[in-house]
Every structure is written in C-alpha cells, then in structure tokens.
Tab-separated table of C-alpha atoms in Angstrom:
chain	number	residue	atom	x	y	z
L	1	UNK	CA	17.387	84.907	17.045
L	2	UNK	CA	15.892	87.198	14.497
L	3	UNK	CA	18.307	89.999	13.658
L	4	UNK	CA	18.236	92.925	11.329
L	5	UNK	CA	20.775	91.154	9.139
L	6	UNK	CA	19.498	89.033	6.298
L	7	UNK	CA	21.811	86.197	5.344
L	8	UNK	CA	21.547	83.468	2.780
L	9	UNK	CA	22.372	80.187	4.540
L	10	UNK	CA	23.939	78.668	1.429
L	11	UNK	CA	26.606	81.389	1.279
L	12	UNK	CA	27.374	81.174	4.980
L	13	UNK	CA	27.887	77.438	4.639
L	14	UNK	CA	30.069	77.698	1.531
L	15	UNK	CA	32.281	80.389	3.005
L	16	UNK	CA	32.602	78.497	6.299
L	17	UNK	CA	33.668	75.290	4.574
L	18	UNK	CA	36.121	77.173	2.373
L	19	UNK	CA	37.740	79.038	5.250
L	20	UNK	CA	37.848	75.949	7.439
L	21	UNK	CA	39.592	74.138	4.582
L	22	UNK	CA	42.096	76.973	4.242
L	23	UNK	CA	42.861	76.886	7.962
L	24	UNK	CA	43.188	73.103	7.947
L	25	UNK	CA	45.525	73.274	4.964
L	26	UNK	CA	47.736	75.941	6.538
L	27	UNK	CA	47.690	74.180	9.900
L	28	UNK	CA	49.339	71.179	8.255
L	29	UNK	CA	52.269	73.484	7.502
L	30	UNK	CA	52.266	74.899	11.019
L	31	UNK	CA	50.683	78.219	10.055
L	32	UNK	CA	47.511	79.936	11.197
L	33	UNK	CA	46.532	82.715	8.816
L	34	UNK	CA	44.373	85.601	9.983
L	35	UNK	CA	40.870	85.845	8.535
L	36	UNK	CA	40.800	87.385	5.055
L	37	UNK	CA	39.386	90.888	4.522
L	38	UNK	CA	35.658	90.959	3.870
L	39	UNK	CA	36.113	92.569	0.480
L	40	UNK	CA	38.187	89.618	-0.692
L	41	UNK	CA	35.551	87.132	0.460
L	42	UNK	CA	32.725	89.188	-1.015
L	43	UNK	CA	34.421	89.268	-4.393
L	44	UNK	CA	35.206	85.589	-4.307
L	45	UNK	CA	31.717	84.420	-3.390
L	46	UNK	CA	29.538	87.281	-4.560
L	47	UNK	CA	28.064	87.562	-1.092
L	48	UNK	CA	27.240	90.353	1.330
L	49	UNK	CA	29.572	91.588	4.079
L	50	UNK	CA	27.386	90.002	6.735
L	51	UNK	CA	27.486	86.627	5.008
L	52	UNK	CA	31.249	86.934	4.730
L	53	UNK	CA	31.569	87.822	8.401
L	54	UNK	CA	29.434	84.938	9.578
L	55	UNK	CA	30.881	82.439	7.136
L	56	UNK	CA	34.468	83.176	8.060
L	57	UNK	CA	33.582	83.241	11.766
L	58	UNK	CA	31.901	79.876	11.468
L	59	UNK	CA	34.877	78.484	9.557
L	60	UNK	CA	37.166	79.670	12.350
L	61	UNK	CA	34.945	78.053	14.950
L	62	UNK	CA	34.814	74.753	13.082
L	63	UNK	CA	38.568	74.648	12.614
L	64	UNK	CA	39.382	75.461	16.222
L	65	UNK	CA	36.699	73.128	17.525
L	66	UNK	CA	38.147	70.248	15.561
L	67	UNK	CA	35.054	69.673	13.413
L	68	UNK	CA	35.825	67.314	10.532
D	1	UNK	CA	65.622	96.310	21.503
D	2	UNK	CA	63.783	93.263	20.260
D	3	UNK	CA	60.652	91.996	21.915
D	4	UNK	CA	62.286	88.692	22.792
D	5	UNK	CA	65.132	90.471	24.557
D	6	UNK	CA	62.723	92.581	26.565
D	7	UNK	CA	60.762	89.514	27.623
D	8	UNK	CA	63.783	87.633	28.833
D	9	UNK	CA	64.862	90.515	31.024
D	10	UNK	CA	61.454	91.415	32.413
D	11	UNK	CA	61.637	92.561	36.039
D	12	UNK	CA	60.995	90.335	39.023
D	13	UNK	CA	59.746	92.800	41.582
D	14	UNK	CA	57.658	95.939	41.468
D	15	UNK	CA	60.504	98.195	42.582
D	16	UNK	CA	62.789	96.652	40.045
D	17	UNK	CA	60.038	96.936	37.470
D	18	UNK	CA	59.923	100.713	37.826
D	19	UNK	CA	63.686	101.015	37.568
D	20	UNK	CA	63.912	98.618	34.658
D	21	UNK	CA	61.060	100.284	32.833
D	22	UNK	CA	62.993	103.547	32.826
D	23	UNK	CA	66.218	101.913	31.752
D	24	UNK	CA	64.892	99.562	29.121
D	25	UNK	CA	62.063	101.525	27.649
D	26	UNK	CA	64.064	104.617	26.895
D	27	UNK	CA	66.090	103.221	23.984
D	28	UNK	CA	62.858	102.303	22.200
D	29	UNK	CA	61.623	105.843	22.616
D	30	UNK	CA	58.425	104.574	24.251
D	31	UNK	CA	58.163	104.670	28.020
D	32	UNK	CA	54.644	103.256	27.868
D	33	UNK	CA	55.470	99.950	26.270
D	34	UNK	CA	52.333	97.831	26.938
D	35	UNK	CA	54.417	94.727	27.558
D	36	UNK	CA	56.245	96.455	30.369
D	37	UNK	CA	52.981	97.631	31.855
D	38	UNK	CA	51.449	94.171	31.678
D	39	UNK	CA	51.397	91.981	34.747
D	40	UNK	CA	53.593	88.937	34.479
D	41	UNK	CA	52.126	85.968	36.289
D	42	UNK	CA	54.142	84.474	39.096
D	43	UNK	CA	52.677	81.663	41.179
D	44	UNK	CA	52.428	82.460	44.870
D	45	UNK	CA	54.557	80.139	46.884
D	46	UNK	CA	55.090	79.908	50.607
D	47	UNK	CA	52.794	79.763	53.580
D	48	UNK	CA	52.290	83.460	54.301
D	49	UNK	CA	50.595	84.381	50.989
D	50	UNK	CA	48.208	81.481	51.499
D	51	UNK	CA	47.369	82.548	55.034
D	52	UNK	CA	46.925	86.138	53.945
D	53	UNK	CA	44.485	85.201	51.206
D	54	UNK	CA	42.545	82.761	53.394
D	55	UNK	CA	39.773	85.189	54.470
D	56	UNK	CA	39.200	86.169	50.872
D	57	UNK	CA	39.024	82.557	49.772
D	58	UNK	CA	36.572	81.684	52.526
D	59	UNK	CA	34.395	84.656	51.612
D	60	UNK	CA	34.431	83.686	47.940
D	61	UNK	CA	33.520	80.107	48.761
D	62	UNK	CA	30.656	80.861	51.124
D	63	UNK	CA	29.299	83.964	49.391
D	64	UNK	CA	29.926	82.937	45.822
D	65	UNK	CA	26.947	84.882	44.524
D	66	UNK	CA	28.431	88.161	45.708
D	67	UNK	CA	30.487	89.995	43.068
D	68	UNK	CA	34.195	90.118	43.852
D	69	UNK	CA	35.865	92.313	41.240
D	70	UNK	CA	39.524	92.289	40.493
D	71	UNK	CA	41.390	94.813	38.359
D	72	UNK	CA	40.792	94.445	34.583
D	73	UNK	CA	44.212	93.886	33.095
D	74	UNK	CA	46.495	91.881	30.883
D	75	UNK	CA	48.421	89.002	32.413
D	76	UNK	CA	51.381	87.469	30.599
D	77	UNK	CA	52.178	83.791	31.145
D	78	UNK	CA	55.541	82.153	30.543
D	79	UNK	CA	57.448	83.277	27.468
D	80	UNK	CA	54.473	84.557	25.543
D	81	UNK	CA	55.506	85.921	22.152
D	82	UNK	CA	53.810	87.509	19.165
D	83	UNK	CA	52.154	84.252	18.138
D	84	UNK	CA	50.918	83.206	21.550
D	85	UNK	CA	47.185	82.732	22.090
D	86	UNK	CA	45.092	85.425	23.759
D	87	UNK	CA	42.443	84.250	26.205
D	88	UNK	CA	39.684	86.306	27.756
D	89	UNK	CA	37.873	85.961	31.065
D	90	UNK	CA	35.828	88.166	33.375
D	91	UNK	CA	37.199	90.121	36.318
D	92	UNK	CA	35.689	87.864	38.975
D	93	UNK	CA	38.562	87.308	41.397
D	94	UNK	CA	37.910	83.611	41.974
D	95	UNK	CA	37.712	82.909	38.236
D	96	UNK	CA	40.901	84.840	37.525
D	97	UNK	CA	42.797	83.001	40.257
D	98	UNK	CA	41.645	79.627	38.966
D	99	UNK	CA	42.395	80.445	35.338
D	100	UNK	CA	45.841	81.697	36.328
D	101	UNK	CA	46.533	78.496	38.205
D	102	UNK	CA	45.447	76.449	35.185
D	103	UNK	CA	47.643	78.485	32.847
D	104	UNK	CA	50.820	77.969	34.869
D	105	UNK	CA	53.480	76.568	32.595
D	106	UNK	CA	51.846	77.790	29.381
D	107	UNK	CA	52.907	80.658	27.133
D	108	UNK	CA	49.907	82.893	26.527
D	109	UNK	CA	48.133	86.154	27.327
D	110	UNK	CA	45.074	86.469	29.531
D	111	UNK	CA	42.789	89.472	29.188
D	112	UNK	CA	40.775	90.100	32.344
D	113	UNK	CA	37.768	91.958	30.988
D	114	UNK	CA	35.591	94.272	33.098
D	115	UNK	CA	32.335	92.507	33.977
D	116	UNK	CA	31.336	93.934	37.361
D	117	UNK	CA	33.266	91.227	39.179
D	118	UNK	CA	30.849	88.467	38.192
D	119	UNK	CA	31.624	84.995	36.862
D	120	UNK	CA	31.538	84.322	33.124
D	121	UNK	CA	28.194	82.518	32.915
D	122	UNK	CA	26.204	84.998	34.987
D	123	UNK	CA	27.981	88.072	33.628
D	124	UNK	CA	27.343	87.097	30.013
D	125	UNK	CA	23.735	86.113	30.688
D	126	UNK	CA	23.145	89.377	32.529
D	127	UNK	CA	24.984	91.408	29.863
D	128	UNK	CA	27.712	92.537	32.261
D	129	UNK	CA	30.238	90.710	30.111
D	130	UNK	CA	29.446	92.016	26.673
D	131	UNK	CA	31.006	93.380	23.529
D	132	UNK	CA	31.872	96.613	25.305
D	133	UNK	CA	33.864	94.651	27.887
D	134	UNK	CA	35.896	93.121	25.071
D	135	UNK	CA	36.460	96.451	23.344
D	136	UNK	CA	37.469	98.019	26.640
D	137	UNK	CA	40.100	95.451	27.539
D	138	UNK	CA	41.454	95.264	23.979
D	139	UNK	CA	42.045	99.003	24.017
D	140	UNK	CA	43.360	99.434	27.529
D	141	UNK	CA	45.677	96.427	27.396
D	142	UNK	CA	46.928	97.325	23.911
D	143	UNK	CA	47.281	93.648	23.216
D	144	UNK	CA	47.167	94.390	19.480
D	145	UNK	CA	50.685	95.825	19.787
D	146	UNK	CA	51.996	92.630	21.333
D	147	UNK	CA	50.724	89.928	18.999
D	148	UNK	CA	50.727	89.462	15.247
D	149	UNK	CA	47.418	87.609	15.054
D	150	UNK	CA	43.892	88.884	15.704
D	151	UNK	CA	42.239	85.938	17.389
D	152	UNK	CA	40.624	85.691	20.833
D	153	UNK	CA	39.740	82.578	22.791
D	154	UNK	CA	36.556	83.183	24.740
D	155	UNK	CA	35.193	80.947	27.487
D	156	UNK	CA	32.372	78.834	26.071
D	157	UNK	CA	30.060	79.746	28.912
D	158	UNK	CA	29.849	83.309	27.627
D	159	UNK	CA	27.989	82.041	24.559
D	160	UNK	CA	24.726	82.938	26.269
D	161	UNK	CA	25.465	86.642	25.863
D	162	UNK	CA	28.384	87.284	23.563
D	163	UNK	CA	27.939	86.649	19.850
D	164	UNK	CA	31.014	85.392	17.969
D	165	UNK	CA	30.251	87.352	14.826
D	166	UNK	CA	29.462	90.525	16.719
D	167	UNK	CA	32.928	90.409	18.298
D	168	UNK	CA	34.543	90.372	14.848
D	169	UNK	CA	32.194	93.027	13.511
D	170	UNK	CA	32.883	95.444	16.343
D	171	UNK	CA	36.530	94.731	17.140
D	172	UNK	CA	38.096	93.220	14.032
D	173	UNK	CA	39.298	90.352	16.202
D	174	UNK	CA	38.161	86.880	15.351
D	175	UNK	CA	36.736	84.927	18.295
D	176	UNK	CA	36.483	81.225	19.010
D	177	UNK	CA	35.170	79.401	22.039
D	178	UNK	CA	37.527	77.563	24.347
D	179	UNK	CA	36.581	74.794	26.755
D	180	UNK	CA	33.913	75.022	29.449
D	181	UNK	CA	36.104	73.761	32.256
D	182	UNK	CA	39.143	75.765	33.307
D	183	UNK	CA	41.095	72.562	33.855
D	184	UNK	CA	40.826	71.726	30.138
D	185	UNK	CA	42.442	74.978	28.956
D	186	UNK	CA	46.072	73.708	28.865
D	187	UNK	CA	45.063	70.692	26.810
D	188	UNK	CA	43.060	72.894	24.474
D	189	UNK	CA	45.967	75.297	24.031
D	190	UNK	CA	48.218	72.383	23.216
D	191	UNK	CA	45.937	70.639	20.727
D	192	UNK	CA	43.741	73.603	19.660
D	193	UNK	CA	40.917	71.103	19.386
D	194	UNK	CA	37.828	70.885	21.583
D	195	UNK	CA	36.719	67.415	22.496
D	196	UNK	CA	33.103	66.579	23.304
D	197	UNK	CA	33.995	66.613	27.000
D	198	UNK	CA	35.311	70.174	26.761
D	199	UNK	CA	31.949	71.463	25.489
D	200	UNK	CA	29.695	70.160	28.249
D	201	UNK	CA	29.045	71.293	31.783
D	202	UNK	CA	29.634	68.669	34.414
D	203	UNK	CA	28.151	68.528	37.883
D	204	UNK	CA	30.533	66.344	39.842
D	205	UNK	CA	30.236	65.642	43.574
D	206	UNK	CA	32.913	68.221	44.340
D	207	UNK	CA	31.168	70.854	42.222
D	208	UNK	CA	27.860	70.046	43.892
D	209	UNK	CA	29.360	70.452	47.349
D	210	UNK	CA	30.885	73.781	46.335
D	211	UNK	CA	27.464	74.799	45.089
D	212	UNK	CA	25.842	73.744	48.344
D	213	UNK	CA	28.230	75.829	50.449
D	214	UNK	CA	27.799	78.841	48.163
D	215	UNK	CA	24.037	78.567	48.233
D	216	UNK	CA	23.898	78.074	51.973
D	217	UNK	CA	25.967	81.207	52.573
D	218	UNK	CA	23.887	83.296	50.247
D	219	UNK	CA	20.528	82.100	51.605
D	220	UNK	CA	21.551	82.363	55.242
D	221	UNK	CA	22.783	85.908	54.737
D	222	UNK	CA	19.677	87.057	52.905
D	223	UNK	CA	16.803	85.306	54.637
D	224	UNK	CA	17.612	84.521	58.276
D	225	UNK	CA	16.058	87.821	59.264
D	226	UNK	CA	12.523	86.684	58.388
D	227	UNK	CA	12.164	83.703	60.765
D	228	UNK	CA	13.969	85.747	63.435
D	229	UNK	CA	11.382	88.525	63.124
D	230	UNK	CA	8.508	86.047	63.391
D	231	UNK	CA	9.794	83.565	65.966
D	232	UNK	CA	12.652	85.316	67.743
D	233	UNK	CA	16.441	85.202	67.714
D	234	UNK	CA	16.583	81.674	69.130
D	235	UNK	CA	15.505	80.142	65.823
D	236	UNK	CA	18.400	81.685	63.867
D	237	UNK	CA	20.959	78.891	64.416
D	238	UNK	CA	18.321	76.254	63.706
D	239	UNK	CA	17.279	77.979	60.497
D	240	UNK	CA	20.873	78.422	59.336
D	241	UNK	CA	21.699	74.824	60.244
D	242	UNK	CA	18.576	73.573	58.475
D	243	UNK	CA	19.503	75.466	55.324
D	244	UNK	CA	22.974	73.896	55.403
D	245	UNK	CA	21.561	70.375	55.687
D	246	UNK	CA	19.040	70.980	52.919
D	247	UNK	CA	21.594	72.587	50.594
D	248	UNK	CA	24.062	69.720	50.962
D	249	UNK	CA	21.390	67.026	50.706
D	250	UNK	CA	19.758	68.500	47.601
D	251	UNK	CA	23.123	69.075	45.954
D	252	UNK	CA	24.218	65.510	46.491
D	253	UNK	CA	20.817	63.934	45.930
D	254	UNK	CA	19.652	66.037	43.000
D	255	UNK	CA	19.822	63.108	40.603
D	256	UNK	CA	17.826	60.735	42.805
D	257	UNK	CA	15.247	62.898	44.598
D	258	UNK	CA	12.007	62.849	42.545
D	259	UNK	CA	10.865	66.058	40.873
D	260	UNK	CA	11.680	67.945	37.689
D	261	UNK	CA	12.565	71.274	39.256
D	262	UNK	CA	14.511	71.942	42.416
D	263	UNK	CA	11.438	73.356	44.102
D	264	UNK	CA	9.730	70.012	43.601
D	265	UNK	CA	12.838	68.162	44.775
D	266	UNK	CA	13.033	70.269	47.921
D	267	UNK	CA	9.332	69.741	48.549
D	268	UNK	CA	9.508	65.986	48.077
D	269	UNK	CA	12.840	65.590	49.816
D	270	UNK	CA	12.321	67.829	52.833
D	271	UNK	CA	9.030	69.566	53.256
D	272	UNK	CA	6.734	66.559	52.970
D	273	UNK	CA	8.699	64.077	55.099
D	274	UNK	CA	9.741	66.821	57.540
D	275	UNK	CA	6.184	67.998	58.012
D	276	UNK	CA	4.938	64.440	58.457
D	277	UNK	CA	7.626	63.876	61.070
D	278	UNK	CA	6.807	67.048	62.986
D	279	UNK	CA	3.076	66.528	62.905
D	280	UNK	CA	3.472	62.886	63.809
D	281	UNK	CA	5.716	63.748	66.705
D	282	UNK	CA	3.246	66.335	67.877
D	283	UNK	CA	0.516	63.757	67.970
D	284	UNK	CA	-1.622	65.756	65.571
D	285	UNK	CA	-2.139	62.808	63.302
D	286	UNK	CA	-3.380	60.833	66.264
D	287	UNK	CA	-5.979	63.401	67.175
D	288	UNK	CA	-3.870	65.898	69.082
D	289	UNK	CA	-3.741	69.646	68.347
D	290	UNK	CA	-1.168	71.478	66.269
D	291	UNK	CA	0.965	73.383	68.748
D	292	UNK	CA	2.713	76.689	68.114
D	293	UNK	CA	6.092	74.992	68.299
D	294	UNK	CA	5.148	72.540	65.545
D	295	UNK	CA	3.608	75.271	63.424
D	296	UNK	CA	6.821	77.246	63.732
D	297	UNK	CA	8.866	74.293	62.499
D	298	UNK	CA	6.506	73.523	59.621
D	299	UNK	CA	6.640	77.141	58.464
D	300	UNK	CA	10.427	77.232	58.730
D	301	UNK	CA	10.649	73.991	56.780
D	302	UNK	CA	8.364	75.400	54.099
D	303	UNK	CA	10.384	78.592	53.847
D	304	UNK	CA	13.713	76.759	53.831
D	305	UNK	CA	12.621	74.219	51.210
D	306	UNK	CA	11.231	76.902	48.958
D	307	UNK	CA	14.315	79.109	49.247
D	308	UNK	CA	16.730	76.260	48.624
D	309	UNK	CA	14.627	74.943	45.724
D	310	UNK	CA	14.219	78.271	43.971
D	311	UNK	CA	17.851	79.235	44.407
D	312	UNK	CA	19.335	76.306	42.556
D	313	UNK	CA	18.311	77.193	39.010
D	314	UNK	CA	20.188	80.451	39.215
D	315	UNK	CA	23.292	78.750	40.548
D	316	UNK	CA	23.712	75.924	38.101
D	317	UNK	CA	23.457	76.006	34.352
D	318	UNK	CA	22.159	72.450	34.434
D	319	UNK	CA	18.542	73.038	35.329
D	320	UNK	CA	15.972	75.284	33.846
D	321	UNK	CA	14.402	77.906	36.048
D	322	UNK	CA	10.795	77.256	36.908
D	323	UNK	CA	10.019	80.889	37.695
D	324	UNK	CA	8.511	81.863	34.356
D	325	UNK	CA	6.163	78.904	34.313
D	326	UNK	CA	5.252	79.437	37.952
D	327	UNK	CA	4.502	83.139	37.700
D	328	UNK	CA	3.474	83.680	34.109
D	329	UNK	CA	1.923	80.328	33.263
D	330	UNK	CA	4.221	79.687	30.310
D	331	UNK	CA	7.912	79.004	29.751
D	332	UNK	CA	10.029	81.883	28.493
D	333	UNK	CA	11.632	79.773	25.830
D	334	UNK	CA	10.282	77.336	23.270
D	335	UNK	CA	12.832	76.704	20.566
D	336	UNK	CA	12.170	75.751	17.000
D	337	UNK	CA	14.674	75.124	14.222
D	338	UNK	CA	13.673	76.280	10.745
D	339	UNK	CA	14.853	73.330	8.714
D	340	UNK	CA	15.461	75.107	5.422
D	341	UNK	CA	17.700	77.692	7.132
D	342	UNK	CA	19.765	75.143	9.083
D	343	UNK	CA	23.102	74.437	7.400
D	344	UNK	CA	24.117	71.673	9.818
D	345	UNK	CA	27.125	73.556	11.151
D	346	UNK	CA	26.572	72.148	14.671
D	347	UNK	CA	27.368	75.480	16.309
D	348	UNK	CA	24.186	75.203	18.389
D	349	UNK	CA	25.348	71.834	19.661
D	350	UNK	CA	28.861	73.117	20.308
D	351	UNK	CA	27.687	75.960	22.543
D	352	UNK	CA	24.926	74.027	24.316
D	353	UNK	CA	26.186	73.135	27.791
D	354	UNK	CA	23.798	70.195	28.173
D	355	UNK	CA	23.551	68.479	24.761
D	356	UNK	CA	20.012	69.393	23.694
D	357	UNK	CA	20.687	69.035	19.973
D	358	UNK	CA	21.449	66.158	17.689
D	359	UNK	CA	21.892	65.864	13.924
D	360	UNK	CA	19.439	64.099	11.634
D	361	UNK	CA	20.356	61.903	8.687
D	362	UNK	CA	20.598	64.910	6.370
D	363	UNK	CA	22.914	66.622	8.941
D	364	UNK	CA	20.302	69.222	9.902
D	365	UNK	CA	20.008	69.761	13.631
D	366	UNK	CA	16.962	68.952	15.708
D	367	UNK	CA	16.067	70.048	19.217
D	368	UNK	CA	16.081	66.492	20.473
D	369	UNK	CA	16.254	66.933	24.262
D	370	UNK	CA	14.040	69.887	25.203
D	371	UNK	CA	13.717	68.572	28.762
D	372	UNK	CA	17.421	69.170	29.331
D	373	UNK	CA	17.286	72.746	28.072
D	374	UNK	CA	17.863	75.279	30.818
D	375	UNK	CA	17.061	78.257	28.621
D	376	UNK	CA	20.451	79.934	28.343
D	377	UNK	CA	19.701	80.852	24.707
D	378	UNK	CA	23.317	80.334	23.619
D	379	UNK	CA	22.152	78.424	20.524
D	380	UNK	CA	19.710	81.171	19.638
D	381	UNK	CA	22.357	83.863	19.960
D	382	UNK	CA	25.114	82.054	18.074
D	383	UNK	CA	23.229	80.469	15.157
D	384	UNK	CA	24.934	81.934	12.043
D	385	UNK	CA	21.835	81.715	9.838
D	386	UNK	CA	19.206	82.669	12.447
D	387	UNK	CA	17.615	79.274	11.921
D	388	UNK	CA	16.686	78.917	15.595
D	389	UNK	CA	13.715	80.917	16.784
D	390	UNK	CA	11.989	81.330	20.100
D	391	UNK	CA	8.333	80.604	19.513
D	392	UNK	CA	7.321	82.233	22.806
D	393	UNK	CA	8.972	85.541	21.849
D	394	UNK	CA	7.508	85.375	18.360
D	395	UNK	CA	4.035	84.721	19.786
D	396	UNK	CA	4.390	87.664	22.178
D	397	UNK	CA	5.478	89.901	19.340
D	398	UNK	CA	2.480	88.805	17.267
D	399	UNK	CA	0.056	89.371	20.134
D	400	UNK	CA	1.476	92.798	20.974
D	401	UNK	CA	1.158	93.823	17.311
D	402	UNK	CA	-2.494	92.685	17.312
D	403	UNK	CA	-3.218	94.793	20.365
C-alpha cells in the first residue's frame, strides 16, 4: 500500500533484526523489555522516525510470532 | 494498599462490589480505581443462566450477520497482574462470549473495543474496528494504569483493517497479532509463539454448518418477501426450506461441487440439475408445455441459487468475492511485490489467512497462490516497506490522472 511515508527497506530490516535479537536475548532471562524510544533507535541507526517505528514493530512481530 | 492485595480481595457480587469499592478505595485516595471498575470474569454455571441466554444464543446463531453489540469494557481474568498480557477484541457479543470461555483459567486482561457490535473480520474490513476503537478502549479502560508494559495482542483477523505500526504511532502501545482461532489463544499465551496452524483460517465441517445456518437465517429474513409477492404466501415455507437445503449442501459440498466461485457452485449444484428435474417432470423436454407451476419453481430455484451463491463470499474469508469481476469486468485486486523493496520479513505470509505467499531462494516473497487470494488486503496494509502494491488501484489512479 503506497503511503505518504517513505522508508528505506534496508533500515527497517536492520532495526527489526536488532530488536528481535534483543527480545530473544531478554526472553532467555525471562524478561520482556518495552520497545525503545524512537530517538534512541534513530541515533543508533541514523534512520528516520518512521523507519524506527516500523523496524521495531516488525521486530516485535517476529519475536512474538516465533520467527527464527 | 498494594495492587496484589486489592486483587485478592476483589468483590464477588455487584452489591458487595459497591460496598467494597467504598471501603477499599478510600485509603488509596482514589475512589475511581480502574481495577475496581473493571469487570472480573466469572464463568456462568447452573442451568438457569443457560436457559435465560438461550434466545440470545439462538438469535446469534441464526442471524449471525446482524450486529449484536455488547458493552465496550475491560474484563479481568484470573489473577492478572501488572505483567499480564492485554488482549483486544471487538464488542460483538458472540465473539466476546467465546473469547471469555477460551480465556477461562488464564491470567490476562481483555479489552472489548467498540466496533458497532460486529465480528473482528468484518468490523476491521469495514473500518468499524479501527485505530479509534483502540484509542477509545485504551482511554476508557485506563489499562495503562494497571500494567507495566505497553503491548497489545490483536486478533490476526483484524489485519485487513488495522495496521500494526499505526497502532504504535497513534497510541504508543506496541501491537502484535495473536492467533486466528479463539481456541488457540491459551496455547499462544502460554508459549507466546504462533505456529503455522494459528495463522491460517480453517473451514471445518462444524464451521461450515454454522455458516450454513447463519446464511440461511439471513437470506430467509431478507428475501422471502420477493417470491411471496410474486407467487403468494403459500410459497414461503418452500422457499425458506429450499434455502436451508441449499445452504447446508453448498457449505458441506463446497470443496467437491465444481465451480470457482460460490455462484458457479450453486448454479452447477442446484440450478442446473433442479431445472432439468422440474422441466423433465413437467414433460417439457418430451414436447409438453412449460406450465406456470414449473416456471414458478424454476424462478425460485434461480433466485435461491443466486442468493446463496452470492452470499457466501461475504461470510467466509476463504473465497474471493466475484462481485467486482461480475459488475465491473475486472477484479478489484491484483497484487504485485516489488522485489527490491521486499526484505523477506514474511509479515505478508503471517497475516494472510489462506497462504498465498511463499519465499524464494533469496528469501524474498512471491505471490505464489493468487487463486487462493480472497482480497482481504491484509498483506498490502501490513507490509512494513510498502513493497506490495495493488496494480488495479495504481492503474485506476493513472487513468484518472490522464483524464
């Protein structure tokens, strides 16, 4: 669906894999951290807020859907 | 007073609830504690509650397509605490009752969101269950004061209208999809993992029979008037009975009756053989004339077959609707995946109720089973990189710009 938001797929993928990894790592210790603030993600990856939002959301989905 | 202490001593009856609310809430200085206002789920036991709810259950079974709203609210299950999961569903009474039954014995919160009393799939597709519904129930339930996390579990079948990322953008709550089938929710809550089975819509014999009854009720209520006006009141029971037979037969035989759409299946399964039988019995094929009685039955058969056939696509998410092709000459949806934008996240596959997608060797997704697609557009709505486009919409946009 074409939206007014422009995102770079590479950033969405990188952020998703990173956040999924973080959730997987914490889950091993019985924790489930809340998603990080966008500013933190934007600084870490040099991405836009929209890319951060979608990347983290995708990471959440992948973790809770059991995607390896 | 700690939250745990309040939960343990939560009231058992409404009268006691009012008294206890006054007594317990005062020391905290907040009489409007959201946890005290929340409804605590208690399974109905005994014969009388079942008898009392029987008319409602019959109505909801026969007239499933009619909205049946229940009060939007928060329901607390078991010993839900500040880390317990928060699920969301629509305020369709039948759905809420079934979800509640499935959640018996679990510790969680259920948000019943306002959606005009329609089931999840239809409400999301028709934008009755939307981001505003989520915002509304989050605010009115004040669930944020009861849990430490900010994560919602949405029913997967709302993926055709509710975007995961939009929920986070507008509410600050992160959203993930739970299983399709209500019966899988306890297992999902336990494992927090969705299996392949949890992502797909099934169409078992029991579900098909339920569908048949629901469709029969809806069609009989809406359309019996027409044959009655043409042929008189005497045809009403025959028409209603005929619809029942057709609905059950098409539901059970949908996988074996030839035809791609349900209209074709109804035509092949009922109209053609039925007409042949009537005309044969009337002797028309042997040179006799077509009597008024036979004409009446052929017309009723045509009407019944068409109504049953066209109703199915809106009842089941398993078949695409043939309306757009029939009336406009083209399908309303023709998906294409832009390969360079696809990141192989599989989200399209995870929200597709019928398994239209499959990964290639380089992990990019392809639209491998377009014949199965029923056009819900969940993949289109959820794709995080907008890699899926609708060629029909794009073509329309191009043509309208040219004009």
